[in-house]
Amino acid sequence: MKRFIMALFITVLVVGIFLGSCGEPEETTTAPTTAPTSAPTSAPTSAPTSAPTSAPTSAPTSAPTVTPQYGGVLRMITPMDPTVLGYPAESAGRATYYQYAILERMIIYAPDVWQNQNYQGILATSYTFENDMKTWTFQLREGVKFHDGTDWNASAAKWNFELRKEAGNSTTFNSMESCNILGPHTVQINFSSPANTFEVELATGIYFISPTSFENAGTTQEERIDWARGHPVGTGPFKFVEAILGDHVTYERFDDYWAGKPYLEGVEFIIVPDATTSKNMMIAGEADAYIYSEFKETLELEAMDGFYARYCKHHTPEGIWPAALEPDSHMYDKKVREAIEYAIDREAIIAAISLGSPEVEIMYQAPIPGDPAYRPDFGRHYDLNKAKQLMREAGLENGFETTIYVRSITGRWADMALFVQAMLAEIKITVNIEMINPGQYMTYLLFGWPADTLFISGIPNEPISNFVAARDYACSPAGVPKWNYSTVQTPEMCALWNELKAATSPEATRAAYVALSHQAMDDAVGIYMMDWPDTAVFADYVKDCDWIAYSTKVWNANTTWMAPH
Amino acid sequence: MTLLTVENLKTYFHTDFGLVKAVDGVSYEINEGEIVGIVGESGCGKSVTQLSTLQLITSPPGMIEDGKVIFDGRNLLDYPANGPEMRSIRGGKIAMIFQEPMTSLNPTLSVFQQISEMLSLHLQMDKETQRKRAIELLTQVGIPDAKRRIDDYPHQFSGGMRQRVMIAMALSCNPKLLIADEPTTAVDVTTQAQLLLLMQNLVRQYHTSLIIVTHNLGVVARYAQRIYVMYAGRIVESGSCDDIFNQPKHPYTIGLLKCVPRLDEEEDRRLVPIEGLPPNLINMPPTCAFLPRCPYKIDRCREEPWPALKPVGNQQVACYVDTKLTVQ
Amino acid sequence: MVTYIIRRLIQAVFILLILTFIVFGAVRLLPGDPLLMFLNATDIEALSPEALDQARHELGLDRNLVVQYGIWLGDILQGDWGKSLHFKNANVLQMIGQRMPVTIHLGVLAFFFSSVIGITLGVIAAVRRGRWADTVATLLANTAITIPIFWLGIIMMLVFSVELEWLPVAGYTPINEDFWLSTRKLIMPVICLMIGSLGAVARLTRTSMLEVIRQDYIRTAWSKGLRERAIVIKHALKNSLIPVITVMGLQVRFIFGGAVLVEKVFAIPGMGRLMVEAVDGSDYPVIQGAVLVIGIIVVLTNLIVDISYGWFDPRVRYE
Ligand SMILES: Nc1ncnc2c1ncn2[C@@H]1O[C@H](COP(=O)(O)OP(=O)(O)OP(=O)(O)O)[C@@H](O)[C@H]1O
Ligand SMILES: [Mg+2]
């Protein structure tokens, strides 16, 4: 028996030692040293000729003295699975970033979009609109190929627009009347009503796929759509290889990319749901980037040598929204909504939950500084006396009971809810905290919240804010669903909203947007709390990625390269 | 020729309640081909004595404190308990049969598995020979249809049958000595007689010596040539079977015989149990352990320590009293 | 025996029917409209109530619960397990076919090592009762039972991956792709998953072994001149494993439960994560399929456990 035990111990030891000796970090990439023969043009050079006129800038960040190197597979950790990859009519939700390197849009936001509301051309080199924004004409980029070798041209564009219309899930495309080919690389699209959000949509959600691959993918349309969902064939710098749900998604370099051969040999997304694990993988050198990183782990990694972090601001402001739709509810009274806002001490809450990071900024209104609707002096700052006063005026000095809904996707919202609970107790409002899952959240968001409640949420934002305002402050006619972020529908707001929807020029759109935004602030539709940045962490040797440089919806996969490491 | 000599064997148990002197200076011997009986009440240390010979005492709490077990000229107690020498003796030279046939066989192994492991261990037989030999053995001990039943499990046999299997197992390697520790206590009277007869025949046939341990004098009367009577961890009387039966000397032996039914006596003899209980072996007084129950006791018994065995006629007796002269 | 197995299998079918029906009803009671996750539309205005109703009808979500269940069951029997509502092109059977082998790989290793190491520790502790080996083994077993596996996972990761760089932090590689990488990636997850079972098995084995080595037949074995190892392994172990088998059968369930956490921490694409994500997103077809498969596995392991009693203990009869 003694010998048996010894044998066991020895086995364990030997296995341990063996594992130890073969445990060197895996060889990851080979960095070829051959200098690139021609540096690819990192951004489209021709400017859109229409309304937004400012010329697109070239690659916004890069150290000009270092020569980019070819080679290597960029391994990026991400917590999310891709949902839909190659059927543009269905949104991939938050996981859209999987599509960036494969599929392309006609235009994207320019790097300075938050300040100047500019776009830059990708698959379109220029475009014009006329006829009250009902007719749009696009000049397409020439020499662009899909991954299957077919050409990007007017008929491919037309086919894609028609595919979107056929899907029937877009208001804009539902009103598309016709699409005409005016030349091999010129396409015109006609809407029955002013399409004043079309530019935003083009820059965010309208991807173009190869008609040939799609049409060859099956006998019925259903089969083809199904195939496309898992097989994106676009014009981007990388070609799709495979997606294993819950594990990884891989891309390989597209050598014929129109803007030049990309530096990276490939991209591998590693799906890791746990933040601590992700951080450890970064430290252990098992990945080169960690995107959509958790805030705490981002700060921790940034503080270490060898990593840098990117913070994408303004993309998802977070706030608290009152359900004020029912006329007999307390929240219907603007005084009550204002009282709640005055009772909440944003500075205290954010100091407590931002982990000391200066990247989290307090917000008092929806527009960010620089936005045309931004009002520098506006803001209902913490003032308990004023809050009590307003409650008295509303006849509610004895308070009332309410529920705050918190989605359980992030711990900070639960913390926030506890603060709100304590703060509102000061004005005698009793707050019950209820945790809800994503499905339940979607249901409430679409079909409305229980009367007189509050909920905490991030509010998806866009640099071209009229799009967001039209969504958030919608005064939809009865029967037309809306996203119930804001539930306040004062007559003034509805009038301005209708004006915004009917605007037929960029100038009119902007004016209506500014007026509507100001009205929403005056009407206390919601309590913006903070600008919580989306984050990503990179190893120092990852260069020119421009991840989240101006919007989470863009990263320059073709300019990204890795220094030897 | 003496086969086994046990000298001054002392086995103590160091328990939480105190020291149990289960075997306290026991000496006995057995000759080749001889049948010897060891008799005593329950708890007097018969089993512990036999287990000690083979060093089968679980330690802790048991400890063989002193003594010699001379077998084939070697002192077995010089060998480590589970060392190769001891192991080759166990089962090979000295085999044991235990008192509980229901629990002494492993319920998860077939009868064949249990017999064959001995055959391969001590006789290095191959599988086929093992099978033949096992069937032969089982037939010998009177298991009907042994060929078919050999792969059965113990629970498929009755108590008596299981004890037969035990006997077959014990004799499988032709041991020189068979120790049967109350082999028949747990079976009915008819089976008891059959088993004893079987054992007697077999040991004669194989020229094996046999130690029959029992608390029933009647059992040994017919088979044993010599008898040792044990009380509270010591031998109190020994002698030939006839002498012990006809002229018991120790008060305890006399008491024992009074409660044994005898076929050769008047039918209406009253069976008288010994009064009182056997002593608790923990923290015994130095005086004779039988003293509290002894009808013959004299003052000397209370004053002096337990007497050593001394020859009285053909027997050995450990008593201060000449029971012949004493009137009850 | 054969009739016994057949009867148990028929029983299993009923158990699975009841199980899947209860889950079928329960997930539909969960808050959250799966349709919204399914349509995943950003442009909500384009989604008229009629369009919603239409989609609901196409998915059969507007029918009576029993009818829906009947349809689901019929489809399952024809090999059509449906499609994920969330990952729209993902066939449920395929998803499970991808995830299940991963969890089985993990689970089998965890089961194997928790049993082997647990039993070994238990046996050592029992045979060396009261000596230092017993103290060490018992201490290990008790620690194993109480250790929080999430914490253990993180600590091991920090020590073995980040500090010593012996093992990969996380991830999964199929065994046929690269045996060594696959094994090295699984070492920490398997330890996490098995640690609790290991402790339970070790403790139970020790208790049961101590009981067995006091038995008369062990004394008989000693008297035959067998070596200690032969006695422990051949005579004592089989008997002392009889109660342990029951617990090992239960471990299968714990392993599936533990897989939820371990798969998340170590980024392993297995059933545990699939289930959690499906429940979170109200992905009905995936939940249904996963419950069915896990149910089948649990029912089958129970059957195997019951049958293996017969091997360990010939006194057991199947009627
Ligand atoms: N493991 C043990 N621990 C403590 N005491 C023990 C142990 N084994 C035996 N004893 C004690 O030793 C004494 C002798 O026991 P033994 O089994 O030899 O009796 P016995 O004469 O065989 O009785 P029986 O006829 O009941 O078998 C008893 O008093 C018992 O209490
Ligand atoms: Mg006894």
Short mmCIF file of C-alpha atoms in Angstrom, two decimals, chain C residues 38-280:
data_model
loop_
_atom_site.label_atom_id
_atom_site.label_comp_id
_atom_site.label_asym_id
_atom_site.label_seq_id
_atom_site.Cartn_x
_atom_site.Cartn_y
_atom_site.Cartn_z
CA PHE C 38 -36.21 37.25 -32.32
CA LEU C 39 -37.03 40.23 -34.49
CA ASN C 40 -34.16 42.20 -33.01
CA ALA C 41 -35.37 45.25 -34.87
CA THR C 42 -33.98 48.67 -34.27
CA ASP C 43 -36.50 50.35 -36.48
CA ILE C 44 -39.49 49.69 -34.32
CA GLU C 45 -41.93 51.81 -36.27
CA ALA C 46 -41.63 49.46 -39.18
CA LEU C 47 -42.90 46.74 -36.90
CA SER C 48 -46.63 47.22 -36.98
CA PRO C 49 -48.74 45.25 -34.51
CA GLU C 50 -49.90 43.23 -37.48
CA ALA C 51 -46.32 42.38 -38.37
CA LEU C 52 -45.73 41.33 -34.78
CA ASP C 53 -48.83 39.15 -34.82
CA GLN C 54 -47.78 37.68 -38.12
CA ALA C 55 -44.35 36.76 -36.78
CA ARG C 56 -45.90 35.38 -33.63
CA HIS C 57 -48.18 33.23 -35.70
CA GLU C 58 -45.36 31.96 -37.87
CA LEU C 59 -43.47 30.88 -34.80
CA GLY C 60 -46.62 29.24 -33.46
CA LEU C 61 -46.40 31.30 -30.29
CA ASP C 62 -50.07 32.28 -30.51
CA ARG C 63 -51.36 28.75 -30.04
CA ASN C 64 -52.59 26.98 -26.99
CA LEU C 65 -49.73 25.71 -24.82
CA VAL C 66 -50.64 22.04 -25.20
CA VAL C 67 -50.94 22.36 -28.97
CA GLN C 68 -47.57 24.12 -29.11
CA TYR C 69 -46.05 21.36 -27.03
CA GLY C 70 -47.57 18.73 -29.29
CA ILE C 71 -46.15 20.43 -32.36
CA TRP C 72 -42.75 20.73 -30.73
CA LEU C 73 -42.79 17.09 -29.74
CA GLY C 74 -43.82 15.99 -33.22
CA ASP C 75 -41.04 18.04 -34.77
CA ILE C 76 -38.49 16.66 -32.33
CA LEU C 77 -39.45 13.13 -33.20
CA GLN C 78 -38.98 13.93 -36.87
CA GLY C 79 -35.54 15.30 -36.12
CA ASP C 80 -36.49 18.95 -36.42
CA TRP C 81 -35.41 20.60 -33.19
CA GLY C 82 -36.18 24.09 -34.43
CA LYS C 83 -34.00 27.12 -34.71
CA SER C 84 -32.62 29.49 -32.16
CA LEU C 85 -34.69 32.65 -31.86
CA HIS C 86 -31.58 34.59 -31.10
CA PHE C 87 -28.95 33.21 -33.46
CA LYS C 88 -31.38 32.96 -36.28
CA ASN C 89 -29.47 30.69 -38.59
CA ALA C 90 -28.50 28.31 -35.82
CA ASN C 91 -30.24 24.97 -35.81
CA VAL C 92 -30.89 23.84 -32.25
CA LEU C 93 -29.79 20.28 -32.89
CA GLN C 94 -26.58 21.56 -34.43
CA MET C 95 -25.98 23.96 -31.57
CA ILE C 96 -26.43 21.18 -29.06
CA GLY C 97 -24.33 18.92 -31.23
CA GLN C 98 -21.56 21.50 -30.99
CA ARG C 99 -21.88 22.23 -27.29
CA MET C 100 -22.73 18.87 -25.83
CA PRO C 101 -19.46 17.11 -26.72
CA VAL C 102 -17.60 19.95 -25.04
CA THR C 103 -19.51 19.61 -21.79
CA ILE C 104 -19.29 15.84 -22.00
CA HIS C 105 -15.54 16.08 -22.52
CA LEU C 106 -15.27 18.34 -19.50
CA GLY C 107 -17.78 16.35 -17.50
CA VAL C 108 -16.31 12.94 -18.21
CA LEU C 109 -12.86 14.12 -17.17
CA ALA C 110 -14.26 15.75 -14.06
CA PHE C 111 -16.29 12.66 -13.23
CA PHE C 112 -13.37 10.35 -13.86
CA PHE C 113 -10.85 12.29 -11.83
CA SER C 114 -13.21 13.16 -9.00
CA SER C 115 -14.05 9.47 -8.72
CA VAL C 116 -10.52 8.14 -9.04
CA ILE C 117 -8.84 10.73 -6.85
CA GLY C 118 -11.76 10.89 -4.42
CA ILE C 119 -11.83 7.13 -3.99
CA THR C 120 -8.05 6.94 -3.71
CA LEU C 121 -7.97 9.64 -1.06
CA GLY C 122 -10.83 7.99 0.80
CA VAL C 123 -9.15 4.60 0.71
CA ILE C 124 -5.81 5.98 1.84
CA ALA C 125 -7.47 7.85 4.67
CA ALA C 126 -9.37 4.76 5.79
CA VAL C 127 -6.49 2.34 5.51
CA ARG C 128 -4.13 4.74 7.26
CA ARG C 129 -6.74 5.80 9.73
CA GLY C 130 -5.41 8.14 12.36
CA ARG C 131 -1.99 8.50 10.75
CA TRP C 132 -0.69 11.56 8.93
CA ALA C 133 -1.90 10.30 5.54
CA ASP C 134 -5.42 10.18 6.92
CA THR C 135 -5.09 13.65 8.37
CA VAL C 136 -3.84 15.04 5.06
CA ALA C 137 -6.42 13.21 2.95
CA THR C 138 -9.31 14.16 5.23
CA LEU C 139 -8.16 17.75 5.29
CA LEU C 140 -7.98 17.78 1.49
CA ALA C 141 -11.44 16.26 1.19
CA ASN C 142 -12.99 18.76 3.59
CA THR C 143 -11.29 21.66 1.86
CA ALA C 144 -12.44 20.36 -1.50
CA ILE C 145 -16.05 20.29 -0.39
CA THR C 146 -16.09 23.80 0.99
CA ILE C 147 -13.93 25.61 -1.54
CA PRO C 148 -15.89 28.13 -3.67
CA ILE C 149 -15.21 27.07 -7.23
CA PHE C 150 -15.41 30.53 -8.74
CA TRP C 151 -12.75 31.71 -6.36
CA LEU C 152 -10.67 28.63 -6.96
CA GLY C 153 -10.87 29.19 -10.71
CA ILE C 154 -9.68 32.76 -10.46
CA ILE C 155 -6.85 31.90 -8.06
CA MET C 156 -5.63 29.01 -10.18
CA MET C 157 -5.76 31.21 -13.25
CA LEU C 158 -3.65 33.85 -11.54
CA VAL C 159 -1.11 31.35 -10.27
CA PHE C 160 -0.78 28.86 -13.10
CA SER C 161 -1.53 31.04 -16.10
CA VAL C 162 -0.64 34.60 -15.27
CA GLU C 163 2.24 34.11 -12.87
CA LEU C 164 3.80 30.79 -13.83
CA GLU C 165 2.53 30.71 -17.41
CA TRP C 166 2.17 26.95 -17.27
CA LEU C 167 -1.37 26.69 -18.54
CA PRO C 168 -3.52 28.68 -20.94
CA VAL C 169 -5.89 31.06 -19.15
CA ALA C 170 -9.07 29.91 -20.80
CA GLY C 171 -10.70 28.52 -23.88
CA TYR C 172 -11.37 25.15 -25.38
CA THR C 173 -9.70 23.08 -28.07
CA PRO C 174 -11.30 19.84 -29.24
CA ILE C 175 -9.29 16.80 -28.29
CA ASN C 176 -8.86 15.60 -31.87
CA GLU C 177 -7.44 18.94 -32.96
CA ASP C 178 -4.55 19.15 -30.55
CA PHE C 179 -4.50 16.69 -27.71
CA TRP C 180 -1.96 18.46 -25.53
CA LEU C 181 -3.37 21.93 -25.95
CA SER C 182 -6.83 20.57 -25.33
CA THR C 183 -5.71 18.81 -22.16
CA ARG C 184 -3.77 21.76 -20.85
CA LYS C 185 -6.71 24.05 -21.38
CA LEU C 186 -8.98 21.69 -19.50
CA ILE C 187 -6.83 21.11 -16.42
CA MET C 188 -8.11 24.07 -14.43
CA PRO C 189 -11.76 23.78 -15.49
CA VAL C 190 -11.76 20.10 -14.66
CA ILE C 191 -10.24 20.75 -11.26
CA CYS C 192 -12.90 23.37 -10.54
CA LEU C 193 -15.68 21.15 -11.71
CA MET C 194 -14.55 18.05 -9.89
CA ILE C 195 -13.31 19.51 -6.64
CA GLY C 196 -16.64 19.40 -4.81
CA SER C 197 -17.48 15.90 -5.99
CA LEU C 198 -13.99 14.79 -5.16
CA GLY C 199 -14.40 15.88 -1.57
CA ALA C 200 -17.79 14.25 -1.23
CA VAL C 201 -16.60 11.01 -2.81
CA ALA C 202 -13.45 10.95 -0.67
CA ARG C 203 -15.36 11.45 2.56
CA LEU C 204 -17.96 8.91 1.74
CA THR C 205 -15.38 6.38 0.59
CA ARG C 206 -13.45 6.83 3.82
CA THR C 207 -16.51 6.28 5.98
CA SER C 208 -17.67 3.34 3.94
CA MET C 209 -14.20 1.83 3.76
CA LEU C 210 -13.75 2.09 7.52
CA GLU C 211 -17.01 0.26 7.91
CA VAL C 212 -15.97 -2.45 5.45
CA ILE C 213 -12.50 -3.13 6.80
CA ARG C 214 -14.04 -4.01 10.15
CA GLN C 215 -16.04 -6.77 8.50
CA ASP C 216 -15.42 -10.45 9.14
CA TYR C 217 -14.69 -11.23 5.53
CA ILE C 218 -11.76 -8.83 5.59
CA ARG C 219 -10.36 -10.77 8.53
CA THR C 220 -10.90 -13.92 6.48
CA ALA C 221 -8.98 -12.34 3.65
CA TRP C 222 -6.10 -11.54 5.96
CA SER C 223 -6.11 -15.11 7.23
CA LYS C 224 -5.63 -16.31 3.67
CA GLY C 225 -2.25 -14.64 3.50
CA LEU C 226 -3.19 -11.96 0.95
CA ARG C 227 -1.24 -8.74 0.62
CA GLU C 228 -2.75 -5.53 1.97
CA ARG C 229 -3.13 -4.15 -1.52
CA ALA C 230 -5.04 -7.21 -2.70
CA ILE C 231 -7.27 -7.04 0.33
CA VAL C 232 -8.00 -3.35 -0.05
CA ILE C 233 -8.56 -3.46 -3.78
CA LYS C 234 -10.16 -6.84 -4.28
CA HIS C 235 -12.02 -7.39 -1.05
CA ALA C 236 -12.69 -4.03 0.55
CA LEU C 237 -12.99 -1.55 -2.28
CA LYS C 238 -15.81 -3.15 -4.21
CA ASN C 239 -17.91 -3.43 -1.07
CA SER C 240 -17.19 0.06 0.12
CA LEU C 241 -18.05 1.55 -3.26
CA ILE C 242 -21.67 0.46 -3.10
CA PRO C 243 -22.87 3.59 -1.25
CA VAL C 244 -20.39 5.73 -3.20
CA ILE C 245 -22.01 4.78 -6.50
CA THR C 246 -25.22 6.52 -5.50
CA VAL C 247 -23.36 9.71 -4.82
CA MET C 248 -21.40 9.43 -8.05
CA GLY C 249 -24.70 9.17 -9.90
CA LEU C 250 -25.78 12.41 -8.29
CA GLN C 251 -22.50 14.01 -9.33
CA VAL C 252 -23.63 13.93 -12.95
CA ARG C 253 -26.26 16.48 -12.07
CA PHE C 254 -23.82 18.59 -10.10
CA ILE C 255 -21.43 18.52 -13.00
CA PHE C 256 -24.05 20.00 -15.31
CA GLY C 257 -24.82 22.60 -12.66
CA GLY C 258 -21.17 23.39 -12.10
CA ALA C 259 -20.59 23.59 -15.82
CA VAL C 260 -22.66 26.78 -15.92
CA LEU C 261 -20.11 28.59 -13.79
CA VAL C 262 -16.96 26.85 -14.95
CA GLU C 263 -17.79 27.30 -18.62
CA LYS C 264 -18.32 31.00 -18.04
CA VAL C 265 -15.12 31.53 -16.11
CA PHE C 266 -12.98 29.52 -18.51
CA ALA C 267 -14.75 30.63 -21.68
CA ILE C 268 -15.66 27.10 -22.68
CA PRO C 269 -18.41 26.78 -25.29
CA GLY C 270 -20.49 24.14 -23.54
CA MET C 271 -24.06 23.33 -22.61
CA GLY C 272 -24.00 25.23 -19.33
CA ARG C 273 -23.39 28.55 -21.01
CA LEU C 274 -25.78 27.72 -23.81
CA MET C 275 -28.54 27.08 -21.28
CA VAL C 276 -27.92 30.25 -19.29
CA GLU C 277 -27.74 32.43 -22.37
CA ALA C 278 -30.88 30.82 -23.79
CA VAL C 279 -32.84 31.39 -20.59
CA ASP C 280 -31.61 34.98 -20.43
#
